Short mmCIF file of C-alpha atoms in Angstrom, two decimals:
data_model
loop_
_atom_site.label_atom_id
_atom_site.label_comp_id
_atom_site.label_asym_id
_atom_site.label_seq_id
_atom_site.Cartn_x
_atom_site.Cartn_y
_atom_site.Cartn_z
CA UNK W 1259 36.76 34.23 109.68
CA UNK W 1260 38.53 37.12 109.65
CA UNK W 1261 39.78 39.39 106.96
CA UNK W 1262 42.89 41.31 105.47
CA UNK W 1263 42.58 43.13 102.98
CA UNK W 1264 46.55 43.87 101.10
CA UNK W 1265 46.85 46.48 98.36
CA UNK W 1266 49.90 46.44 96.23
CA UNK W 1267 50.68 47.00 92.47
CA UNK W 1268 53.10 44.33 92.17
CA UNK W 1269 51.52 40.62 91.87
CA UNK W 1270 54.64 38.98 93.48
CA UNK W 1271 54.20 40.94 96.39
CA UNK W 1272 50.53 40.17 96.90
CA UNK W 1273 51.62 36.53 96.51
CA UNK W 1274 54.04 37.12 99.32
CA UNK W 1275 51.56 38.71 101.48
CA UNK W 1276 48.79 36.20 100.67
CA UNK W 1277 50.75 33.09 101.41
CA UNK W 1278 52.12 34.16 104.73
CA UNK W 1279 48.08 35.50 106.05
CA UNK W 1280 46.14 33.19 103.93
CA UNK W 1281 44.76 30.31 106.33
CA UNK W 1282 41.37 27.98 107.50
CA UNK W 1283 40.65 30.95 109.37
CA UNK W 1284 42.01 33.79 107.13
CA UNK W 1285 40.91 35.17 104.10
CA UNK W 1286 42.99 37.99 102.31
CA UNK W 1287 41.52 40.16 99.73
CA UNK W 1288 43.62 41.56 96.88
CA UNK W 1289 43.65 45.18 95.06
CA UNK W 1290 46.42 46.78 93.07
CA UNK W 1291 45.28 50.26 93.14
CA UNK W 1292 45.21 52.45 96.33
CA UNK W 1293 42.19 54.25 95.35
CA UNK W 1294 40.05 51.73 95.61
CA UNK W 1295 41.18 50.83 99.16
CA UNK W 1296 38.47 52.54 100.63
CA UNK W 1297 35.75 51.51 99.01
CA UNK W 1298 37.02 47.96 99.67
CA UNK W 1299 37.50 48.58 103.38
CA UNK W 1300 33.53 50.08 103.44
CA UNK W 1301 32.13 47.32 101.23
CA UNK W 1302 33.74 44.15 103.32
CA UNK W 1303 35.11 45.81 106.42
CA UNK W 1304 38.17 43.99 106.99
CA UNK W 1305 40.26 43.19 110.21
CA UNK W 1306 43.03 44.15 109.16
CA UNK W 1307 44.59 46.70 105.81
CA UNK W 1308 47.92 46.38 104.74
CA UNK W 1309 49.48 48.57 102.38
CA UNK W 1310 52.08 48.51 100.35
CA UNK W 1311 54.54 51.95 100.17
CA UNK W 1312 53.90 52.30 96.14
CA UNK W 1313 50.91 51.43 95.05
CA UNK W 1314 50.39 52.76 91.09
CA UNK W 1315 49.29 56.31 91.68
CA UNK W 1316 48.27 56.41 95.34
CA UNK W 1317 51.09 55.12 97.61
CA UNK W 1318 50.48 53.59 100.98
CA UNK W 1319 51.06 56.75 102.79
CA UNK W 1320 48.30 58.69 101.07
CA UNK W 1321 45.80 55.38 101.56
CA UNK W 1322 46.37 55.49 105.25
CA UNK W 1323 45.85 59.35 105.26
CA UNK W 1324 42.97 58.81 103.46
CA UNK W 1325 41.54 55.91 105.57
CA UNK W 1326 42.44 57.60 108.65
CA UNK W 1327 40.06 60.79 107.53
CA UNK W 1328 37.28 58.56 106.07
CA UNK W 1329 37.03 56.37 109.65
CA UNK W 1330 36.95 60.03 111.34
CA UNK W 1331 34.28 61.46 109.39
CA UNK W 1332 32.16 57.75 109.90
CA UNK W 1333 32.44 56.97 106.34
CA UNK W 1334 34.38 53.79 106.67
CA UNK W 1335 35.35 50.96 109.58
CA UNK W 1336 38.36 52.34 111.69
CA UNK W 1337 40.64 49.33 110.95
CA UNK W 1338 44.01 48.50 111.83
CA UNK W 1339 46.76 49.22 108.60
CA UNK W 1340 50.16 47.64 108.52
CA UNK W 1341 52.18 49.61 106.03
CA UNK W 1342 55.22 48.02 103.97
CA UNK W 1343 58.01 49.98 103.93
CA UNK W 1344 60.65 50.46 100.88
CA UNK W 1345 63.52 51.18 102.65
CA UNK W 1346 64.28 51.66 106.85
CA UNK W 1347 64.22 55.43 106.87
CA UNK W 1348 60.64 55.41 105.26
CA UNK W 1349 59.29 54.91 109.30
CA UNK W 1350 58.66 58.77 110.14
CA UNK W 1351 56.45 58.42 106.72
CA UNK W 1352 54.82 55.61 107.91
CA UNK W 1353 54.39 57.57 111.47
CA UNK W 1354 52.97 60.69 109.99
CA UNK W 1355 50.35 58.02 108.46
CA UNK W 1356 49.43 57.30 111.53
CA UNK W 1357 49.38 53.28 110.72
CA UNK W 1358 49.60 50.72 113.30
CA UNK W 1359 52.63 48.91 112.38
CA UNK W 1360 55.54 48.68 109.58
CA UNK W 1361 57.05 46.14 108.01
CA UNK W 1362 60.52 47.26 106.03
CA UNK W 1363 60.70 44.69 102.71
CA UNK W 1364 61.85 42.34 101.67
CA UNK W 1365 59.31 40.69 103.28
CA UNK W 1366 59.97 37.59 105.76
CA UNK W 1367 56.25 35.75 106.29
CA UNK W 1368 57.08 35.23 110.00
CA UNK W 1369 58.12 38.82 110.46
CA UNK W 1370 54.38 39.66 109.04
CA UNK W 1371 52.31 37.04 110.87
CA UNK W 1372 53.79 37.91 113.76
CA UNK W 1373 53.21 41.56 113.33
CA UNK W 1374 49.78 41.21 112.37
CA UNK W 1375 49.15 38.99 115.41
CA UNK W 1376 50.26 41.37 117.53
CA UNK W 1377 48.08 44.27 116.01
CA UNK W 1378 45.15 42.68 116.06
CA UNK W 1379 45.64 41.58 119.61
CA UNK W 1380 46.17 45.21 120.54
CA UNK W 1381 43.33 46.37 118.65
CA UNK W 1382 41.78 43.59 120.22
CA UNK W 1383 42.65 44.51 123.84
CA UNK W 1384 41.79 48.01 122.99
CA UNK W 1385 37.86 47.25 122.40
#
């Protein structure tokens, strides 16, 4: 089974997010604070992150930066993050993160599935 793990402060979002991924052989794990991403991603080593832009007090961006560090140092699994963009122009944010895919809002559940598909089959291909 495989596992996604979606951080976002805002419980209609999470829905969103949870009813597009959630499946037989899906499970998605919920948080609505960014610092407790990594911990998360350590503890049950997901397949997948995704993060929304504003999350409480630690946004999206600084939860990829902060993954991306942690996986470096060996701290934490080096897994894929989708990160859900605000608004169009937030994409050289999102590619400063270094994530591997963005998704602008409002959210369309094929857009997602689709884009989670195809990162996971690159990270996939990649290994």
């Amino acid at each position: 089974m495989g596992i996604v793990l979606i951080a976002a402060d805002g419980t209609w979002l999470r829905n969103q997010v949870r009813s597009a991924l959630a499946g037989p052989d899906q499970a998605v794990l919920e948080l609505d604070r960014g610092q407790d991403v990594c911990d998360a991603v350590a503890l049950h080593k997901p397949d997948l992150v995704v993060l929304d832009m504003q999350i409480g007090n630690m946004g999206g961006v600084a939860v990829a930066l902060d993954l991306r560090l942690e996986a470096s140092a060996g701290r934490v699994p080096d897994v894929p993050i989708v990160l859900l963009l605000d608004r169009e122009c937030d994409r050289f944010l999102a590619k400063r993160a270094d994530v591997d895919a963005v998704v602008v809002k409002p959210l369309d559940a094929g857009v997602l599935r689709r884009t989670v598909k195809r990162v996971l089959a690159e990270r996939a291909s990649v290994v």
